[in-house]
Short mmCIF file of C-alpha atoms and ligand atoms in Angstrom, two decimals:
data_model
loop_
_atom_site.label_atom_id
_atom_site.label_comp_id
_atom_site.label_asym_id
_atom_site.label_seq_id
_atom_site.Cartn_x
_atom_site.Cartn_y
_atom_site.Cartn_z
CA UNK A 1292 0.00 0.00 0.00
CA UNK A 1293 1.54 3.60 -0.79
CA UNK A 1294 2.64 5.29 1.91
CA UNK A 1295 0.58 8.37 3.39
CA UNK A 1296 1.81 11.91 2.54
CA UNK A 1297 1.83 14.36 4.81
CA UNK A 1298 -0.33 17.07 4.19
CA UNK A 1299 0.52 20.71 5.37
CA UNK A 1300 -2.10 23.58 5.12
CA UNK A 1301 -0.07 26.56 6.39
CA UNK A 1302 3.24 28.39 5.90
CA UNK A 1303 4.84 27.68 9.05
CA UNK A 1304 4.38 24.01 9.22
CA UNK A 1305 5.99 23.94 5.36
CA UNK A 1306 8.79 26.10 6.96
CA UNK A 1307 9.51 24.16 9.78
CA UNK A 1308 9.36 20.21 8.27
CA UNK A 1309 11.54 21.70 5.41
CA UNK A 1310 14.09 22.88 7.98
CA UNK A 1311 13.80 19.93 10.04
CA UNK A 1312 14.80 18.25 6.74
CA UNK A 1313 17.32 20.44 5.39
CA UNK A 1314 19.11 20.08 8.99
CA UNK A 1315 19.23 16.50 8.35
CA UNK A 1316 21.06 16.92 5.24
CA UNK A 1317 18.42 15.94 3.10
CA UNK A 1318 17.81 17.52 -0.71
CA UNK A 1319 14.15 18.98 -0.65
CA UNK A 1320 12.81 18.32 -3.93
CA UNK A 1321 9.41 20.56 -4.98
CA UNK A 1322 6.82 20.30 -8.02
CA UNK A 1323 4.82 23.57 -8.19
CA UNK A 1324 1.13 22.72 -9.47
CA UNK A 1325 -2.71 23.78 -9.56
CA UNK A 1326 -3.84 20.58 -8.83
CA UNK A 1327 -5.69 18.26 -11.01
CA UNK A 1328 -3.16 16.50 -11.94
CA UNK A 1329 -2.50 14.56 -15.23
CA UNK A 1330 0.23 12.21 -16.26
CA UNK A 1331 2.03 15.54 -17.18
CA UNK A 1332 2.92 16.77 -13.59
CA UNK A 1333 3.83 12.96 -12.19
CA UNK A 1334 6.32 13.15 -14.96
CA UNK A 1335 7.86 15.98 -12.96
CA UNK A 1336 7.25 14.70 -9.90
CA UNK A 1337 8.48 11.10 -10.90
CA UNK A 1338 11.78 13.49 -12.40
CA UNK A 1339 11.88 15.29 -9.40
CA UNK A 1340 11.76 11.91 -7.33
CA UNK A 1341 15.21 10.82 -8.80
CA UNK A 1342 17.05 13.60 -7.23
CA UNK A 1343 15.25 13.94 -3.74
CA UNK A 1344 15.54 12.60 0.21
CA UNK A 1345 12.55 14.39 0.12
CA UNK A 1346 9.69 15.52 -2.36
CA UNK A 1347 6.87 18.09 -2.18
CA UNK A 1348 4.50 18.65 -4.40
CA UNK A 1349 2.86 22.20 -3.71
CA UNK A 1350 -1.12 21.94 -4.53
CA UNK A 1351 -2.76 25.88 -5.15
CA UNK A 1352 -4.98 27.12 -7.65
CA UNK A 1353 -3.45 30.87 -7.44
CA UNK A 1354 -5.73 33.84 -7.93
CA UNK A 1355 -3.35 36.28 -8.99
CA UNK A 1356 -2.22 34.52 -12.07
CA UNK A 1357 -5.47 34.77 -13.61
CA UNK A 1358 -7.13 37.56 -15.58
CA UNK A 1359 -10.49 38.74 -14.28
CA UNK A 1360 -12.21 37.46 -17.19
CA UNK A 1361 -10.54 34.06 -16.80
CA UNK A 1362 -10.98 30.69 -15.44
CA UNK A 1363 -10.00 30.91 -12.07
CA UNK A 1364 -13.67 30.14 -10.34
CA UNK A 1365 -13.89 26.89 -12.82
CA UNK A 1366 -10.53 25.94 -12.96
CA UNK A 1367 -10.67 21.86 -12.23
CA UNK A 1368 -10.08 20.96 -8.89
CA UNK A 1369 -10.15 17.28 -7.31
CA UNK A 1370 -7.52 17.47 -3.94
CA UNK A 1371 -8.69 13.30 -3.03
CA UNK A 1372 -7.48 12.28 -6.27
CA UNK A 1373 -4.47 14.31 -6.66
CA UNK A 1374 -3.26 12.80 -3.27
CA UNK A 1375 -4.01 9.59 -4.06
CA UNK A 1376 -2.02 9.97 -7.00
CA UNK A 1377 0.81 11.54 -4.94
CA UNK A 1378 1.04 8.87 -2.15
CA UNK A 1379 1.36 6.09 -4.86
CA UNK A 1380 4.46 7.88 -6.58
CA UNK A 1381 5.86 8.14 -2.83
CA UNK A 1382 5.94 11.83 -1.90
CA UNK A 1383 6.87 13.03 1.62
CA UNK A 1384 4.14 15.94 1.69
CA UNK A 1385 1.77 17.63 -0.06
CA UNK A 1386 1.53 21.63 0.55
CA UNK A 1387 -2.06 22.80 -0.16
CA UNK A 1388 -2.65 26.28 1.77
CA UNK A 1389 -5.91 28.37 1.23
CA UNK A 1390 -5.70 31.79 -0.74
CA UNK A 1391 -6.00 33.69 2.68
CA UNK A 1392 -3.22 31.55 4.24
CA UNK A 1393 -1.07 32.82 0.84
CA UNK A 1394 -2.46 36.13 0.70
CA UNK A 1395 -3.58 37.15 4.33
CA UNK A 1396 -5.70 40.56 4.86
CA UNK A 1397 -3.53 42.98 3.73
CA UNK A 1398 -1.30 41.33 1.49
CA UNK A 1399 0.42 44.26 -1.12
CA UNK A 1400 3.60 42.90 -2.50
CA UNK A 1401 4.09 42.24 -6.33
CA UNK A 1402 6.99 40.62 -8.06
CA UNK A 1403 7.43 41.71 -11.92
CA UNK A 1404 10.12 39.79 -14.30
CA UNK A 1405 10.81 42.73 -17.04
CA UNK A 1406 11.02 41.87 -20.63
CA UNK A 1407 10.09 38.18 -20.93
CA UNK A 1408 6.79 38.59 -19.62
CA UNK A 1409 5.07 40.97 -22.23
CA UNK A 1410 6.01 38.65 -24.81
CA UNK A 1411 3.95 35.29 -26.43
CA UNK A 1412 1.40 34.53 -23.41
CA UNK A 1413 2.03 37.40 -21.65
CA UNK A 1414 0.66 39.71 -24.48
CA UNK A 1415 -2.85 38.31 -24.35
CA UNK A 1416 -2.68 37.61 -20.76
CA UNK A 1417 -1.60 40.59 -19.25
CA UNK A 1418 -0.37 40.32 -15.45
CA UNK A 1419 -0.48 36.65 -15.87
CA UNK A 1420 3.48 36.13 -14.99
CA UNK A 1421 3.53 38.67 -12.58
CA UNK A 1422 1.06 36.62 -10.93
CA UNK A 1423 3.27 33.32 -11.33
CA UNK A 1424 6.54 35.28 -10.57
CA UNK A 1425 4.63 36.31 -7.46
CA UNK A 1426 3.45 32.65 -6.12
CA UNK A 1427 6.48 30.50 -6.93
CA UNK A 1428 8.63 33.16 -4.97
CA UNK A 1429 6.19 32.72 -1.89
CA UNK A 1430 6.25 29.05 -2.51
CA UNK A 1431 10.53 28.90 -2.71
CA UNK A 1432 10.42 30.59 0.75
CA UNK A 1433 7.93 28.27 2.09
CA UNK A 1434 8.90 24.91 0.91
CA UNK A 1435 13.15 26.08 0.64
CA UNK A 1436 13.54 23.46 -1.66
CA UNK A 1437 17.27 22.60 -2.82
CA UNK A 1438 16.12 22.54 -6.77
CA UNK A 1439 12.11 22.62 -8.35
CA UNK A 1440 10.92 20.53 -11.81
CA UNK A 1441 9.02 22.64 -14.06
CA UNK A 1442 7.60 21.41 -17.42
CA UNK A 1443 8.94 22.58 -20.83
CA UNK A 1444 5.37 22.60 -22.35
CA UNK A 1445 5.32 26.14 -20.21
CA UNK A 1446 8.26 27.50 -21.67
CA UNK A 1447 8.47 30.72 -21.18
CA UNK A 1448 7.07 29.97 -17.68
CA UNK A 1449 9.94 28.27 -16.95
CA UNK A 1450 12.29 30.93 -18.22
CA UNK A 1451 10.18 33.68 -16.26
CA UNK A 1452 11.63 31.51 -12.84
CA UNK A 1453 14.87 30.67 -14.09
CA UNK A 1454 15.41 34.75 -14.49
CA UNK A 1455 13.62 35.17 -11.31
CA UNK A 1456 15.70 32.87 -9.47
CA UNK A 1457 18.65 34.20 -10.63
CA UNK A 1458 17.79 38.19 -10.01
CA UNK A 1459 16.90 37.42 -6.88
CA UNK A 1460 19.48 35.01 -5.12
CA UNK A 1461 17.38 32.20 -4.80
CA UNK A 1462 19.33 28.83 -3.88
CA UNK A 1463 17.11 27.01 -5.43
CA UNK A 1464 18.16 24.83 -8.87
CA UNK A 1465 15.86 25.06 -11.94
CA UNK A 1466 15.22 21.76 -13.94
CA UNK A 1467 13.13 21.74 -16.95
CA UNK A 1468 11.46 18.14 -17.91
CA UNK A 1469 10.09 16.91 -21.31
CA UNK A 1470 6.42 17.82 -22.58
CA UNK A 1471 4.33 14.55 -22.00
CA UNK A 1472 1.35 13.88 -24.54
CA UNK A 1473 -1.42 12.58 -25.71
CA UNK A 1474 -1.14 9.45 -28.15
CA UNK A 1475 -2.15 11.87 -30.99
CA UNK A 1476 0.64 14.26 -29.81
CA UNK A 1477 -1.85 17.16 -27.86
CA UNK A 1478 0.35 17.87 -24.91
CA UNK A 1479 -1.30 17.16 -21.77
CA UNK A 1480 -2.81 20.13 -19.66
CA UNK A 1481 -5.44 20.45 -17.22
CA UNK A 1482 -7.32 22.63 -19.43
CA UNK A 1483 -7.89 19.66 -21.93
CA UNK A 1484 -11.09 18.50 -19.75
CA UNK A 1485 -12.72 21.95 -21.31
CA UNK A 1486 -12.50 20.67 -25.28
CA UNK A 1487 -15.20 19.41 -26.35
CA UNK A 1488 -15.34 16.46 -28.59
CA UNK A 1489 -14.55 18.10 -31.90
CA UNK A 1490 -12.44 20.38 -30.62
CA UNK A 1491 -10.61 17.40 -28.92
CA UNK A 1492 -10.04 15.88 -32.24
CA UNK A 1493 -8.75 19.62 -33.70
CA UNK A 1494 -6.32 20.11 -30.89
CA UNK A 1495 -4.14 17.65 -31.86
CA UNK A 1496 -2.85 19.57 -34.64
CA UNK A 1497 -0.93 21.72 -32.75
CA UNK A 1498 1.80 19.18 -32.23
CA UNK A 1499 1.46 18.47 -35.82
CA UNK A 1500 1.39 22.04 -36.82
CA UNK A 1501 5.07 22.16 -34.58
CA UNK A 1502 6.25 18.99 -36.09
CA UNK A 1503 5.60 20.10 -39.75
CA UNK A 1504 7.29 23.46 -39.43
CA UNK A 1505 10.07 21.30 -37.50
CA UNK A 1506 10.56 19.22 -40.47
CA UNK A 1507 10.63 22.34 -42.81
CA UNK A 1508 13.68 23.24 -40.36
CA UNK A 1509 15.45 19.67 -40.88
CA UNK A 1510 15.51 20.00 -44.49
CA UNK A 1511 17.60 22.86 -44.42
CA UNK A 1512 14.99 26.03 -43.99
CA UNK A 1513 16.72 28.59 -41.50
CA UNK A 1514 14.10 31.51 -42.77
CA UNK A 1515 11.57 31.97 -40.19
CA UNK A 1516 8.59 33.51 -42.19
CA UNK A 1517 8.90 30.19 -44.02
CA UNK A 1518 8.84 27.95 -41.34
CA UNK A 1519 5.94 29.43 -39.60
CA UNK A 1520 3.95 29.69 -43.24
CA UNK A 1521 3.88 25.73 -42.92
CA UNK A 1522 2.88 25.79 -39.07
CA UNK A 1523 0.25 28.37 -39.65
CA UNK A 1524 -1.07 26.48 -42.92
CA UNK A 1525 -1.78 23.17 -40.56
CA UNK A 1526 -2.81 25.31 -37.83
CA UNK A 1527 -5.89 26.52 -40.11
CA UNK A 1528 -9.02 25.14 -39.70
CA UNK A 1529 -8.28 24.03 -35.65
CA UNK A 1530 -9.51 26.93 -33.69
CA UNK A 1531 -8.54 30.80 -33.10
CA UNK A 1532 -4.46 30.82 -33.59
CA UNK A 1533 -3.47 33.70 -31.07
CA UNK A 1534 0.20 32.68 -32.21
CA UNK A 1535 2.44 31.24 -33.66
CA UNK A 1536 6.10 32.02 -33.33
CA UNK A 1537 9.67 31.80 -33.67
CA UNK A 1538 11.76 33.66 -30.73
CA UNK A 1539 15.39 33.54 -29.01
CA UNK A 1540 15.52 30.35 -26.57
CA UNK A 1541 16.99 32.67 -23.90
CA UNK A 1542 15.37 35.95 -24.47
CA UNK A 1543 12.18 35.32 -26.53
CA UNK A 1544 12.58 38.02 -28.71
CA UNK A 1545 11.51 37.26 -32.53
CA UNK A 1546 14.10 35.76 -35.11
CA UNK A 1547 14.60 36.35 -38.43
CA UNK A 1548 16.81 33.00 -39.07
CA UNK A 1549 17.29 29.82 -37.13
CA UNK A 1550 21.07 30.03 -36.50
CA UNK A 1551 21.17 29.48 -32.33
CA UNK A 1552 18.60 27.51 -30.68
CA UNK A 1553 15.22 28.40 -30.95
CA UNK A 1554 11.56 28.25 -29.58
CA UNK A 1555 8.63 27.08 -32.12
CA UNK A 1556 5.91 28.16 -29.80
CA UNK A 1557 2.00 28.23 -30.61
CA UNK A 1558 -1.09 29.39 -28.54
CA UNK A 1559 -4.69 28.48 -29.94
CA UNK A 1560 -7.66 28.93 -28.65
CA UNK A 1561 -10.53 26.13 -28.86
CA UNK A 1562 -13.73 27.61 -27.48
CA UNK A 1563 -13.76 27.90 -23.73
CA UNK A 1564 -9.78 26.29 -23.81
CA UNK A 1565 -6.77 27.93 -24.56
CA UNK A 1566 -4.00 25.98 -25.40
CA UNK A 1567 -0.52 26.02 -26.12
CA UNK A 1568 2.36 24.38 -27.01
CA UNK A 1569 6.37 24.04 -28.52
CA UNK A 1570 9.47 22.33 -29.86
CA UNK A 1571 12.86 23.46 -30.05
CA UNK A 1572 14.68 24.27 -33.38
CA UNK A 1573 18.36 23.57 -33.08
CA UNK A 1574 20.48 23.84 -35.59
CA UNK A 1575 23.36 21.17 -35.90
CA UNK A 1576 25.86 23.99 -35.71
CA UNK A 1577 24.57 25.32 -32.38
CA UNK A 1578 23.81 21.70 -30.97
O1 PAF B 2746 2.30 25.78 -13.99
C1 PAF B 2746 1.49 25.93 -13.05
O2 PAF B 2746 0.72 25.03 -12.71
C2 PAF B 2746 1.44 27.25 -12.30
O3 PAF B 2746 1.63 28.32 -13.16
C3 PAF B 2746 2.40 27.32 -11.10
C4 PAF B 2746 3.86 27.28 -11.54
C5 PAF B 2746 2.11 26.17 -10.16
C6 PAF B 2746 2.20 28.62 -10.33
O4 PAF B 2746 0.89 28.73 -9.85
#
């Protein structure tokens, strides 16, 4: 039988197991998620399991990272499954505060990352990193992990903590596992329970939209207007394209040619879902 986790509700019992482990020597391991969680996250918790003594898996739908037209109030939540999945991976604890015990009465602090947040997402979804920038830097100071899993399916997510991380001292490593998918190639997300069924069937071109302007690269294309005439041209016909891009792996700013390492990203929305998803173009020369 999987072992129980234990499950902490406010700040200062995170804090004080987390330095009752750290004193021991032990390397705190931490997933960041908003719950409902797919095969996706306990690939980063399963990743984040191979480096750990000890692994926590935060558990918080957070507020600020959603617009006020958004889907914060339907957002899926199901905490008895999520810990059941949890316990049978093995995880130590589960942190799952309430938004007061994360933002008490009188809460007033914002964190902003410059430059790499107004860009892809974060143009349609204004405030949305400030809001993640905000959280994860609440949750490093709770949980004090020694080093956090992210997912690469939220890229520029994961580049948004890396520079975080980095401007502001955190000792805290940043790894970066593989997108998992679908058999058809959709990448999974929590948001795929809103698609309906023909919009289900539609999603998965955006992997194949990625994958065609990929092999456009591979035979030797380095313009970028070409490459993203393929993507767009299998894009058409799946749902609203908000974008589809080619930008700087480090900086997200757009490219003319594919000559360092590059993100294919797309963002498409499907009714009442918005999706998104990427690949990496790198050429052999840069590899
Ligand atoms: O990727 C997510 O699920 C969220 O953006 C995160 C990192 C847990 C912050 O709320």
């Amino acid at each position: 039988m999987a072992e129980r986790a234990l499950v902490l509700r406010t700040v200062g019992e995170m804090q004080a197991l987390s330095d009752e482990w750290r004193c021991q020597g032990h390397r705190v391991g931490c997933v960041t998620t908003m719950g409902y969680l797919h095969e996706g996250h306990l690939s980063l918790v399963r990743r984040a399991g191979r480096d750990a003594d000890r692994l926590v898996v935060t558990v918080f739908v957070n507020p600020t990272q959603f617009g006020p037209l958004e889907d914060f109030d339907r957002y899926p939540r199901d905490f008895e499954a999520d810990r059941s999945r949890l316990e049978a991976i093995g995880v130590d604890a589960i942190f799952a505060p309430d938004v007061a015990e994360i933002y008490p009465e009188g809460f007033s602090t914002r964190v902003e990352v410059d430059g790499l947040t107004d860009r892809l997402c974060g143009a349609s979804r204004p405030g949305h990193f400030g809001g993640v920038a905000l959280v994860v830097t609440k949750l490093f100071n709770v949980v004090k992990p020694t080093f956090a899993v992210f997912g690469q399916k939220d890229a520029q997510q994961a580049l948004v903590i890396r520079r975080l991380t980095k401007d502001l001292d955190f000792d805290v490593e940043i790894l970066v596992s593989p997108s998992i998918r679908e058999c058809d190639g959709l990448a999974k997300s929590s948001r795929n329970v809103y698609l309906t069924e023909v919009e289900r069937r539609r999603s998965a071109r955006l992997f194949h939209a990625l994958q065609a302007g990929m092999s456009v690269f591979r035979r030797g294309e380095k313009r970028v207007d070409r490459v993203l005439e393929q993507v767009r041209a299998d894009l058409s016909g799946s749902g609203e394209v908000e974008y589809a891009e080619a930008v700087d792996l480090e900086t997200l700013r757009p490219v003319e040619r594919i000559e360092e390492p590059t993100l294919l990203a797309v963002a498409v929305r499907f009714g009442g879902a918005r999706l998104i998803d990427n690949l990496i173009l790198r050429p052999p020369e840069a590899a």
